Coordinates of C-alpha atoms and ligand atoms in Angstrom, one line a residue:
Chain U
M1 CA 4.5 -8.0 47.7
L2 CA 3.3 -11.1 46.0
S3 CA -0.2 -9.8 45.5
R4 CA 1.2 -6.5 44.1
L5 CA 3.2 -8.4 41.6
N6 CA 0.2 -10.5 40.7
T7 CA -1.9 -7.5 40.0
L8 CA 0.9 -6.0 37.8
W9 CA 1.0 -9.3 36.0
S10 CA -2.7 -9.3 35.3
W11 CA -2.4 -5.7 34.1
V12 CA 0.3 -6.6 31.6
I13 CA -1.8 -9.5 30.4
I14 CA -4.9 -7.3 30.0
A15 CA -2.9 -4.5 28.4
G16 CA -1.6 -7.0 25.8
L17 CA -5.1 -8.0 24.9
L18 CA -6.4 -4.5 24.5
P19 CA -5.2 -4.0 20.9
L20 CA -7.0 -7.2 19.9
L21 CA -10.2 -6.1 21.6
W22 CA -9.9 -2.7 19.9
L23 CA -9.4 -4.4 16.5
I24 CA -12.4 -6.7 17.0
I25 CA -14.6 -3.8 17.9
N26 CA -13.4 -1.9 14.9
T27 CA -14.0 -4.8 12.6
A28 CA -17.5 -5.4 14.0
F29 CA -18.5 -1.8 13.5
D30 CA -16.9 -1.7 10.0
N31 CA -14.5 1.0 11.1
L32 CA -11.5 -0.2 9.3
G33 CA -11.9 1.9 6.1
G34 CA -12.3 0.9 2.5
N35 CA -10.0 -2.1 2.7
P36 CA -10.8 -3.7 6.1
I37 CA -9.1 -7.0 5.5
Q38 CA -5.8 -5.3 4.7
A39 CA -6.3 -2.9 7.6
L40 CA -6.9 -5.8 10.0
H41 CA -3.9 -7.7 8.7
I42 CA -1.6 -4.7 8.7
R43 CA -2.6 -3.6 12.2
L44 CA -1.9 -7.1 13.6
G45 CA 1.6 -6.9 12.0
D46 CA 2.1 -3.5 13.6
W47 CA 1.2 -4.8 17.0
S48 CA 3.5 -7.8 16.6
L49 CA 6.3 -5.4 15.8
R50 CA 5.5 -3.1 18.7
F51 CA 5.6 -6.0 21.2
L52 CA 8.8 -7.2 19.7
Y53 CA 10.3 -3.8 20.4
L54 CA 8.9 -3.7 23.9
T55 CA 10.5 -7.1 24.5
L56 CA 13.8 -5.7 23.3
A57 CA 13.3 -2.5 25.4
I58 CA 13.3 -4.4 28.7
T59 CA 17.1 -4.9 29.0
P60 CA 18.0 -1.3 28.3
L61 CA 15.3 0.0 30.6
Q62 CA 16.5 -2.4 33.3
K63 CA 20.0 -1.2 32.9
V64 CA 19.0 2.5 33.0
T65 CA 16.5 2.2 35.9
Q66 CA 18.3 -0.5 37.8
W67 CA 14.9 -2.2 38.4
R68 CA 15.5 -5.9 38.1
G69 CA 11.9 -7.0 38.3
M70 CA 11.2 -6.2 34.6
A71 CA 12.9 -9.3 33.2
D72 CA 9.9 -11.2 34.4
Y73 CA 7.7 -9.4 31.9
R74 CA 10.0 -10.0 29.0
Q75 CA 8.7 -13.4 28.4
M76 CA 5.1 -12.1 28.4
L77 CA 5.8 -9.4 26.0
G78 CA 7.7 -11.7 23.7
L79 CA 4.8 -14.1 23.8
Y80 CA 2.5 -11.3 22.8
A81 CA 4.7 -10.5 19.8
F82 CA 4.3 -14.1 18.8
F83 CA 0.6 -14.0 19.5
Y84 CA 0.0 -11.0 17.2
A85 CA 2.4 -12.4 14.5
T86 CA 0.4 -15.6 14.5
L87 CA -2.9 -13.7 14.1
H88 CA -1.2 -11.6 11.3
L89 CA -0.3 -14.8 9.6
L90 CA -3.7 -16.4 10.1
V91 CA -5.5 -13.4 8.7
Y92 CA -3.2 -13.6 5.7
L93 CA -3.9 -17.3 5.1
L94 CA -7.5 -17.6 6.1
V95 CA -9.2 -14.2 5.6
D96 CA -7.2 -12.6 2.8
H97 CA -6.6 -15.7 0.8
G98 CA -9.3 -18.1 2.0
L99 CA -6.6 -20.8 2.0
M100 CA -6.2 -20.7 -1.8
W101 CA -2.8 -22.4 -1.5
R102 CA -1.9 -22.0 -5.2
V103 CA -2.4 -18.2 -5.0
I104 CA -0.6 -18.1 -1.6
G105 CA 2.3 -20.0 -3.0
I106 CA 2.7 -17.6 -6.0
D107 CA 2.3 -14.6 -3.7
I108 CA 5.0 -15.8 -1.3
V109 CA 7.4 -16.8 -4.1
E110 CA 7.0 -13.4 -5.9
S111 CA 6.9 -11.1 -2.9
S112 CA 10.4 -10.8 -1.4
Y113 CA 9.2 -8.8 1.6
I114 CA 7.2 -11.8 2.8
W115 CA 10.4 -13.9 3.0
F116 CA 11.6 -11.6 5.7
G117 CA 8.3 -11.9 7.4
I118 CA 8.6 -15.6 7.4
L119 CA 12.1 -15.5 8.7
A120 CA 11.0 -13.2 11.5
Y121 CA 8.1 -15.4 12.3
S122 CA 10.1 -18.7 12.3
I123 CA 12.5 -17.1 14.8
V124 CA 9.7 -15.7 17.0
F125 CA 8.0 -19.1 16.8
G126 CA 11.1 -20.9 18.0
L127 CA 11.6 -18.4 20.8
A128 CA 8.0 -18.8 21.9
L129 CA 8.4 -22.6 22.0
T130 CA 11.4 -22.4 24.2
S131 CA 10.3 -19.5 26.4
S132 CA 9.3 -21.5 29.4
K133 CA 11.3 -21.8 32.6
W134 CA 11.5 -25.5 32.0
A135 CA 13.0 -25.1 28.5
K136 CA 15.4 -22.5 29.8
K137 CA 16.7 -24.9 32.4
R138 CA 17.0 -27.8 29.9
M139 CA 18.8 -25.7 27.3
G140 CA 21.3 -24.3 29.7
K141 CA 23.9 -22.1 28.1
N142 CA 22.4 -22.5 24.7
W143 CA 19.2 -20.9 25.7
K144 CA 20.7 -17.4 25.9
K145 CA 22.5 -17.9 22.6
F146 CA 19.4 -19.1 20.9
H147 CA 17.3 -16.2 22.3
R148 CA 19.8 -13.7 20.9
F149 CA 18.1 -14.5 17.6
I150 CA 15.5 -12.0 18.6
Y151 CA 17.8 -9.3 17.2
I152 CA 17.7 -11.0 13.8
A153 CA 13.9 -11.3 14.1
A154 CA 13.6 -7.6 14.8
I155 CA 15.8 -6.7 11.8
A156 CA 14.0 -9.1 9.5
A157 CA 10.7 -7.6 10.7
I158 CA 11.8 -4.0 9.9
I159 CA 13.0 -5.1 6.4
H160 CA 9.7 -6.9 6.0
Y161 CA 7.9 -3.6 6.8
F162 CA 10.1 -1.4 4.6
W163 CA 10.1 -3.7 1.6
Q164 CA 6.3 -3.8 1.2
L165 CA 5.9 0.0 1.3
K166 CA 4.1 1.8 -1.4
G167 CA 4.5 5.4 -0.4
N168 CA 4.6 6.8 3.1
L169 CA 8.0 6.5 4.8
A170 CA 7.3 8.3 8.0
E171 CA 6.1 5.4 10.1
P172 CA 8.7 2.8 9.1
L173 CA 11.4 5.4 9.6
F174 CA 10.2 5.9 13.1
Y175 CA 10.3 2.1 13.8
S176 CA 13.7 1.9 12.3
L177 CA 14.9 4.6 14.6
I178 CA 13.6 2.7 17.6
I179 CA 15.3 -0.6 16.5
F180 CA 18.5 1.4 15.9
L181 CA 18.3 2.8 19.4
L182 CA 17.5 -0.6 21.0
L183 CA 20.2 -2.5 19.2
G184 CA 22.6 0.5 19.4
F185 CA 22.3 0.3 23.2
R186 CA 23.5 -3.2 23.2
V187 CA 26.4 -2.4 20.9
L188 CA 27.4 0.3 23.3
V189 CA 27.3 -2.0 26.2
W190 CA 29.3 -4.6 24.3
L191 CA 31.9 -2.0 23.3
K192 CA 32.1 -0.8 26.8
N193 CA 32.7 -4.3 28.1
R194 CA 35.3 -4.9 25.4
K195 CA 37.1 -1.7 26.3
F196 CA 36.9 -2.7 29.9
S197 CA 38.5 -6.0 29.1
Q198 CA 41.1 -4.3 26.9
L199 CA 42.0 -2.0 29.8
M200 CA 42.7 -5.1 31.7
I201 CA 45.1 -6.4 29.0
P202 CA 48.1 -4.1 29.4
G203 CA 48.7 -5.3 32.9
S204 CA 48.6 -8.9 31.9
Q205 CA 50.5 -8.2 28.7
K206 CA 53.4 -6.9 30.7
V207 CA 53.6 -10.1 32.5
L208 CA 53.3 -12.0 29.2
L209 CA 55.9 -9.9 27.5
A210 CA 58.3 -10.4 30.3
A211 CA 57.7 -14.1 30.1
E212 CA 58.2 -14.0 26.3
K213 CA 61.3 -12.0 26.5
K214 CA 62.9 -14.7 28.5
A215 CA 61.6 -17.2 26.0
V216 CA 62.9 -15.2 23.1
V217 CA 66.2 -14.8 24.6
S218 CA 66.4 -18.4 25.3
S219 CA 65.2 -19.3 21.8
K220 CA 67.7 -17.0 20.3
S221 CA 70.4 -18.6 22.3
N222 CA 69.0 -21.9 21.2
K223 CA 69.3 -20.8 17.6
L224 CA 72.7 -19.6 18.2
N225 CA 73.5 -22.9 19.7
V226 CA 72.2 -24.7 16.6
K227 CA 74.3 -22.6 14.3
Chain J
M1 CA -19.0 24.3 -15.0
I2 CA -20.3 21.0 -16.2
I3 CA -23.5 21.2 -18.2
K4 CA -26.1 19.2 -16.3
T5 CA -27.9 17.7 -19.3
K6 CA -30.9 15.6 -18.4
Q7 CA -32.5 13.4 -21.0
A8 CA -36.0 14.4 -21.9
I9 CA -38.4 12.0 -20.1
L10 CA -42.1 11.7 -20.9
A11 CA -44.4 13.1 -18.2
S12 CA -46.1 9.7 -18.0
E13 CA -42.9 8.1 -17.2
I14 CA -42.1 10.3 -14.3
T15 CA -43.0 8.7 -11.0
D16 CA -44.2 11.0 -8.3
P17 CA -40.9 11.9 -6.4
L18 CA -42.5 11.0 -3.0
I19 CA -43.6 7.5 -4.2
F20 CA -40.2 7.1 -5.9
K21 CA -38.4 7.9 -2.7
E22 CA -40.6 5.6 -0.7
R23 CA -40.1 2.8 -3.2
R24 CA -36.3 3.3 -3.1
K25 CA -36.4 3.1 0.7
I26 CA -38.2 -0.2 0.6
I27 CA -35.8 -1.6 -2.0
K28 CA -32.9 -0.3 0.0
A29 CA -34.2 -1.9 3.2
M30 CA -34.6 -5.2 1.4
M31 CA -31.2 -5.0 -0.2
A32 CA -29.7 -4.0 3.1
T33 CA -31.0 -7.1 4.8
L34 CA -29.8 -9.2 1.9
V35 CA -26.3 -7.9 1.8
A36 CA -26.1 -6.9 5.4
G37 CA -22.6 -6.1 6.6
T38 CA -21.0 -5.9 3.2
G39 CA -21.4 -2.1 2.9
I40 CA -23.2 -2.3 -0.4
A41 CA -26.4 -0.9 1.1
S42 CA -24.8 2.5 1.7
S43 CA -23.9 2.8 -2.0
L44 CA -27.5 2.8 -3.0
A45 CA -28.1 6.0 -1.2
D46 CA -25.8 7.8 -3.7
T47 CA -27.8 7.3 -6.8
D48 CA -30.8 9.2 -5.3
N49 CA -30.1 12.7 -6.8
S50 CA -27.6 11.8 -9.4
I51 CA -27.4 14.2 -12.4
W52 CA -26.5 11.7 -15.0
S53 CA -28.8 8.8 -14.5
G54 CA -29.7 6.6 -17.4
L55 CA -26.8 7.6 -19.7
P56 CA -26.1 5.4 -22.7
K57 CA -23.5 2.7 -22.0
G58 CA -20.1 2.9 -23.5
E59 CA -19.1 0.2 -26.0
F60 CA -17.2 -2.0 -23.6
S61 CA -19.1 -1.1 -20.4
N62 CA -19.8 -4.3 -18.5
D63 CA -23.2 -4.3 -16.9
S64 CA -22.7 -7.6 -15.3
L65 CA -20.1 -6.1 -13.0
M66 CA -21.3 -5.1 -9.6
P67 CA -20.0 -1.6 -8.9
T68 CA -18.0 -1.1 -5.7
P69 CA -20.0 0.9 -3.0
A70 CA -19.4 4.6 -3.9
E71 CA -18.5 5.5 -0.4
I72 CA -15.5 3.2 -0.6
V73 CA -14.4 4.6 -3.9
K74 CA -14.7 8.1 -2.6
N75 CA -12.7 7.4 0.5
Y76 CA -9.9 5.2 -0.8
T77 CA -7.8 7.1 -3.3
N78 CA -4.1 7.8 -3.8
Y79 CA -3.6 11.5 -4.4
Y80 CA 0.0 12.0 -3.6
E81 CA -0.1 15.7 -4.4
F82 CA -2.1 16.1 -1.2
T83 CA -1.0 13.3 1.1
F84 CA 0.4 9.8 1.1
N85 CA -2.6 8.6 3.1
K86 CA -5.7 7.4 1.3
K87 CA -8.0 8.4 4.1
D88 CA -6.9 12.0 4.3
A89 CA -6.9 12.6 0.5
T90 CA -10.7 12.9 0.5
K91 CA -10.7 15.9 2.9
L92 CA -7.6 17.6 1.6
A93 CA -8.6 17.4 -2.1
Q94 CA -11.7 19.5 -1.4
S95 CA -9.4 22.6 -1.5
L96 CA -8.6 22.2 -5.2
P97 CA -10.5 24.8 -7.2
T98 CA -11.9 23.1 -10.3
D99 CA -14.2 25.7 -11.7
P100 CA -13.4 27.2 -14.2
W101 CA -11.1 24.6 -15.8
S102 CA -9.3 24.7 -19.1
V103 CA -7.3 22.1 -20.9
E104 CA -4.5 22.8 -23.3
I105 CA -4.3 20.4 -26.3
S106 CA -1.0 20.9 -28.2
G107 CA 2.0 19.3 -29.8
E108 CA 1.8 17.3 -33.0
V109 CA -1.7 18.5 -33.9
E110 CA -3.1 20.7 -36.7
T111 CA -5.3 22.7 -34.4
P112 CA -3.7 23.3 -31.0
G113 CA -5.7 25.3 -28.4
N114 CA -6.8 26.0 -24.9
Y115 CA -10.3 25.0 -24.2
Y116 CA -12.7 25.4 -21.4
L117 CA -13.9 22.1 -20.1
E118 CA -17.6 22.9 -20.7
D119 CA -16.7 23.7 -24.4
I120 CA -15.0 20.3 -24.7
L121 CA -18.0 18.6 -23.1
R122 CA -20.4 20.3 -25.4
Q123 CA -18.8 18.5 -28.4
Q124 CA -18.7 15.1 -26.7
T125 CA -21.4 12.6 -25.9
L126 CA -21.2 11.5 -22.3
Q127 CA -21.6 7.8 -21.7
E128 CA -21.5 5.5 -18.7
Y129 CA -18.6 3.0 -18.6
I130 CA -18.6 0.3 -16.0
Y131 CA -15.0 -0.7 -15.8
R132 CA -12.7 -2.7 -13.5
F133 CA -10.0 -0.6 -11.9
R134 CA -6.8 -2.3 -10.6
C135 CA -4.2 -0.5 -8.5
V136 CA -0.5 -1.6 -8.6
E137 CA -0.9 -2.0 -4.8
A138 CA -3.0 -5.1 -5.5
W139 CA -6.5 -3.8 -4.7
S140 CA -9.3 -3.4 -7.2
M141 CA -12.7 -2.0 -7.6
V142 CA -15.5 -1.6 -10.2
V143 CA -16.5 1.9 -11.1
P144 CA -19.3 3.3 -13.2
W145 CA -17.5 6.2 -14.8
V146 CA -19.2 9.0 -16.7
G147 CA -17.0 10.2 -19.5
F148 CA -16.3 10.3 -23.2
S149 CA -13.8 8.7 -25.6
L150 CA -10.3 10.2 -25.5
G151 CA -9.9 9.3 -29.2
S152 CA -12.9 11.4 -30.2
L153 CA -11.4 14.4 -28.4
L154 CA -7.9 13.9 -30.0
K155 CA -9.5 13.6 -33.4
K156 CA -11.0 17.0 -33.1
A157 CA -7.5 18.5 -32.7
K158 CA -6.4 16.6 -35.9
P159 CA -3.3 14.7 -34.9
L160 CA -0.4 14.9 -37.4
S161 CA 1.1 11.7 -38.7
T162 CA 4.1 12.4 -36.5
A163 CA 2.1 12.0 -33.3
N164 CA 3.2 8.8 -31.7
F165 CA 2.6 9.4 -28.0
V166 CA 0.3 11.4 -25.8
K167 CA 1.5 13.1 -22.7
F168 CA -0.9 14.1 -19.9
T169 CA -0.1 16.7 -17.3
S170 CA -1.9 17.2 -14.0
V171 CA -2.6 20.5 -12.4
Y172 CA 0.2 22.2 -10.5
R173 CA -1.3 24.1 -7.5
P174 CA 1.3 24.1 -4.7
E175 CA -0.7 26.5 -2.7
V176 CA -3.3 23.8 -2.1
M177 CA -1.2 20.7 -2.7
P178 CA 1.1 20.3 0.3
N179 CA 3.4 17.7 -1.3
Q180 CA 3.9 19.9 -4.4
L181 CA 4.7 22.8 -2.1
N182 CA 7.3 20.8 -0.1
K183 CA 8.6 19.0 -3.2
K184 CA 7.9 15.7 -1.6
M185 CA 8.8 12.3 -3.2
L186 CA 7.8 12.7 -6.9
D187 CA 8.6 15.3 -9.5
W188 CA 5.6 17.6 -9.7
P189 CA 3.4 18.1 -11.6
Y190 CA 2.3 14.5 -12.2
V191 CA 2.8 13.3 -15.8
E192 CA 1.5 10.2 -17.6
G193 CA 1.6 9.0 -21.1
L194 CA 0.2 6.6 -23.6
R195 CA 1.1 5.3 -27.0
M196 CA -1.0 6.8 -29.7
D197 CA -2.8 3.6 -30.5
E198 CA -3.6 3.1 -26.8
A199 CA -4.9 6.6 -26.5
M200 CA -7.2 6.1 -29.6
H201 CA -8.5 2.8 -28.3
P202 CA -12.3 2.9 -27.7
L203 CA -11.7 1.6 -24.1
T204 CA -9.7 4.7 -23.2
I205 CA -11.8 7.5 -21.8
L206 CA -11.6 10.8 -20.1
A207 CA -14.0 10.8 -17.1
V208 CA -15.8 13.7 -15.6
G209 CA -18.0 11.8 -13.2
M210 CA -18.8 8.5 -11.5
Y211 CA -21.9 6.9 -10.1
G212 CA -24.0 9.2 -12.2
D213 CA -22.6 12.3 -10.5
T214 CA -19.8 14.8 -11.1
M215 CA -16.4 13.6 -10.2
P216 CA -15.5 14.0 -6.6
K217 CA -12.3 16.1 -6.2
Q218 CA -10.4 13.2 -4.5
N219 CA -11.2 11.0 -7.5
G220 CA -9.6 13.4 -10.0
A221 CA -12.1 16.1 -10.7
P222 CA -12.8 17.7 -13.0
L223 CA -11.2 15.5 -15.7
R224 CA -9.2 12.3 -15.4
L225 CA -7.9 9.6 -17.6
V226 CA -9.3 6.0 -17.4
V227 CA -7.4 3.2 -19.1
P228 CA -8.9 0.1 -17.5
W229 CA -6.2 -2.4 -18.7
K230 CA -3.4 -0.4 -17.0
Y231 CA -2.5 0.0 -13.3
G232 CA -4.2 2.8 -11.5
F233 CA -1.3 5.2 -11.5
K234 CA -1.6 5.6 -15.3
N235 CA -5.1 6.9 -14.8
I236 CA -3.9 10.5 -14.2
K237 CA -6.2 13.0 -12.3
A238 CA -7.0 16.7 -12.8
I239 CA -5.6 16.9 -16.3
V240 CA -4.7 20.4 -17.5
K241 CA -2.6 19.6 -20.6
I242 CA -2.7 17.0 -23.3
E243 CA 0.3 17.0 -25.7
L244 CA 0.8 14.8 -28.7
L245 CA 4.5 13.9 -29.1
K246 CA 6.9 12.2 -31.5
R247 CA 8.9 10.6 -28.6
P248 CA 7.6 8.9 -25.5
P249 CA 7.2 11.3 -22.6
T250 CA 9.0 10.8 -19.3
T251 CA 6.3 9.8 -16.8
T252 CA 6.3 10.5 -13.1
W253 CA 6.4 7.0 -11.5
N254 CA 8.6 5.6 -14.2
K255 CA 11.1 8.4 -13.5
F256 CA 10.9 7.9 -9.7
A257 CA 11.5 4.1 -9.8
P258 CA 12.2 2.9 -13.3
L259 CA 12.6 -0.7 -12.2
E260 CA 9.3 -0.8 -10.4
Y261 CA 6.9 1.2 -12.6
G262 CA 7.2 0.8 -16.3
F263 CA 5.9 3.1 -19.0
Y264 CA 3.3 0.5 -20.2
A265 CA 2.1 -0.6 -16.7
N266 CA -0.3 -3.1 -18.3
I267 CA -2.1 -5.2 -15.7
N268 CA -0.5 -8.7 -15.9
P269 CA -0.6 -11.3 -13.1
A270 CA 2.5 -13.1 -14.6
V271 CA 4.8 -10.0 -14.2
A272 CA 5.4 -9.4 -10.6
H273 CA 6.3 -6.0 -9.2
P274 CA 9.9 -6.4 -8.0
R275 CA 8.8 -6.4 -4.4
W276 CA 5.4 -8.0 -4.5
S277 CA 3.2 -10.3 -6.5
Q278 CA 0.6 -9.1 -8.9
S279 CA -1.1 -12.5 -9.2
S280 CA -4.1 -11.6 -7.1
E281 CA -6.0 -8.6 -5.9
R282 CA -8.2 -7.6 -2.9
Q283 CA -11.6 -6.4 -4.3
L284 CA -12.8 -3.5 -2.2
G285 CA -16.2 -3.9 -0.8
S286 CA -16.0 -7.7 -0.7
G287 CA -17.0 -9.4 2.5
L288 CA -14.7 -10.3 5.3
F289 CA -14.4 -13.9 4.2
T290 CA -14.3 -13.4 0.4
P291 CA -10.9 -14.5 -0.8
R292 CA -8.8 -12.4 -3.1
R293 CA -9.6 -12.3 -6.8
E294 CA -7.1 -13.8 -9.2
T295 CA -5.9 -10.9 -11.4
E296 CA -6.6 -11.3 -15.1
I297 CA -4.2 -10.3 -17.9
F298 CA -5.0 -6.8 -19.1
N299 CA -7.5 -6.7 -16.3
G300 CA -9.8 -8.9 -18.3
Y301 CA -9.7 -6.6 -21.4
G302 CA -7.3 -8.9 -23.3
E303 CA -9.9 -9.5 -26.1
Q304 CA -9.9 -5.8 -26.8
V305 CA -6.3 -4.8 -26.3
A306 CA -4.0 -7.8 -26.5
S307 CA -3.4 -7.2 -30.2
L308 CA -1.8 -3.8 -29.4
Y309 CA 1.1 -5.7 -27.9
N310 CA 1.6 -8.5 -30.4
N311 CA 5.2 -9.6 -30.6
M312 CA 6.1 -7.5 -27.5
D313 CA 7.9 -9.1 -24.6
L314 CA 5.6 -8.0 -21.8
R315 CA 8.2 -8.9 -19.2
H316 CA 10.6 -6.4 -20.8
F317 CA 8.0 -3.8 -21.6
F318 CA 6.3 -4.0 -18.2
Ligands
HEM1 C1 7.2 -11.7 13.5 C2 6.7 -11.8 12.3 C3 6.1 -10.6 11.6 C4 6.0 -9.3 11.9 C5 6.5 -8.6 13.2 C6 5.3 -8.6 10.8 C7 5.0 -7.3 10.8 C8 4.4 -6.6 9.7 C9 4.3 -5.2 9.6 C10 4.7 -4.2 10.7 C11 3.7 -5.0 8.4 C12 3.4 -3.6 7.8 C13 2.2 -3.0 8.3 C14 2.0 -1.6 7.9 O1 2.1 -1.3 6.7 O2 1.8 -0.7 8.8 C15 3.5 -6.2 7.7 C16 3.0 -6.4 6.5 C17 2.7 -7.6 5.9 N1 3.0 -8.8 6.4 FE1 4.0 -9.2 8.1 N2 4.9 -9.6 9.9 C18 5.4 -10.8 10.3 C19 5.3 -12.0 9.6 C20 4.6 -12.2 8.4 C21 4.4 -13.5 7.8 C22 4.9 -14.8 8.3 C23 3.6 -13.2 6.7 C24 3.1 -14.1 5.6 C25 3.4 -15.3 5.3 C26 3.4 -11.8 6.6 C27 2.7 -11.1 5.6 C28 2.6 -9.8 5.5 C29 2.0 -9.1 4.3 C30 1.4 -9.8 3.1 C31 2.1 -7.7 4.6 C32 1.6 -6.6 3.7 C33 0.2 -6.2 3.9 C34 -0.2 -5.3 2.8 O3 0.4 -4.2 2.6 O4 -1.3 -5.6 2.2 N3 4.0 -11.2 7.7 N4 3.9 -7.2 8.6

């Protein structure tokens, strides 16, 4: 069992590195088209977004398939989202801008879509820092609350994607649909749970009401007494 | 369609083609080792059988600019009539018939008419114009265009004093242009416009070729506008109609997103697009570790054109 798990682990790790390998090969063979730096940068962003989505897909998949083992891979996938976002950012700073900080500063101030990229990255960065078992233990209940920020990161990332578009809408619409499904699933679960707890209420309310009736009666009588 | 005029060359000047080819190969090999990996080597191959080599240079052609490798220019174009994807435009555009081609010149002119392109060309002197080209998407290139002055064409039609604007209309061929057929995104056909003084400016040309050869279809064959101090989308392709008007025309991108794409569309690093900065640009063909170029006002043609916009708030008239 353990060895099987371990091989699956290594497969996930290798699979996560394949896009990078593919990009390196394409860069080396000048296969990235007329604007290779933009292509490299964009594709790293795309992969970060994909891993972010895969991370978010674990919970729904787990619920649907009843396979509990998947949660172990969530951390790995999330770290890959962080990894590709970091490369995306480094290519932007180092390769595209050659660390010309003045130009970078103007670019960031004037390009509103980058603000959403930075928001998404700050969150993913924080989540990556606190992704270890040790951090989870130390943060206790706050860990889960904090890691719910991944929803905001996903939404910020899709805004970041949409807002920089120059023409084609097909791909971002596809990604928006996925995020809609992934977040929609959670809303459904949440609604279901709420309904469930609401269903519980009538019973308890009866008890409460009965108790209140007595109180009301007594208060009324109190009032009467006062008058 | 296009008359392939070659300049007369003295027999003594003509190098034996074989020796010439051989020499080129050697130079190419040398260049290739020098600029290995930058992709520039491949562009040298394109000048081998060019039909317009050695044309006289246009007034503001800049010889010190290093042209972008032709292969990149030919495979990186926005041609939304065909596709929203730059890579696929090259292949899809090949289905556009460009021969024969006629252009209507009408509106506020004394002699309106419909002319075959070759008749227009017979009256114009072709020149080479090495210009910068800057797209609103923040990438840029340097292209050696082959063309002639728009002003000299307009003068032939004798503009009336009431002509204040020029409206250009692209070809409408939905049978070969999928996004026209499916009425996608923009209002077709594509329309662009210039103020009369911008149109008459000696920098403004109509191009019929590039890199010494006829214009590739994806780059706007057979006739396109080149206004080097304005963003790429002003440089309308496959022109079929040129009208002189009293009032400014409604232009395609301006109509689609008036807050994002102005009528003037002058290149200006200080005026950001509402969603992204215009302060720098990625030069196509530059090496992997060449940083972006800082965009110049009027794309570096300020000396020639800044006076056209005296007393105008360029932020307002973007
Ligand atoms: C988790 C964080 C991030 C994700 C998931 C992400 C993802 C993406 C995606 C999917 C695209 C569009 C790619 C396409 O057009 O197919 C993109 C574009 C872009 N991103 Fe990010 N991004 C992130 C953070 C950042 C940060 C921190 C910066 C810069 C400081 C940044 C700068 C850019 C730029 C400049 C573009 C536009 C590229 C171009 O069109 O030339 N991103 N990003």
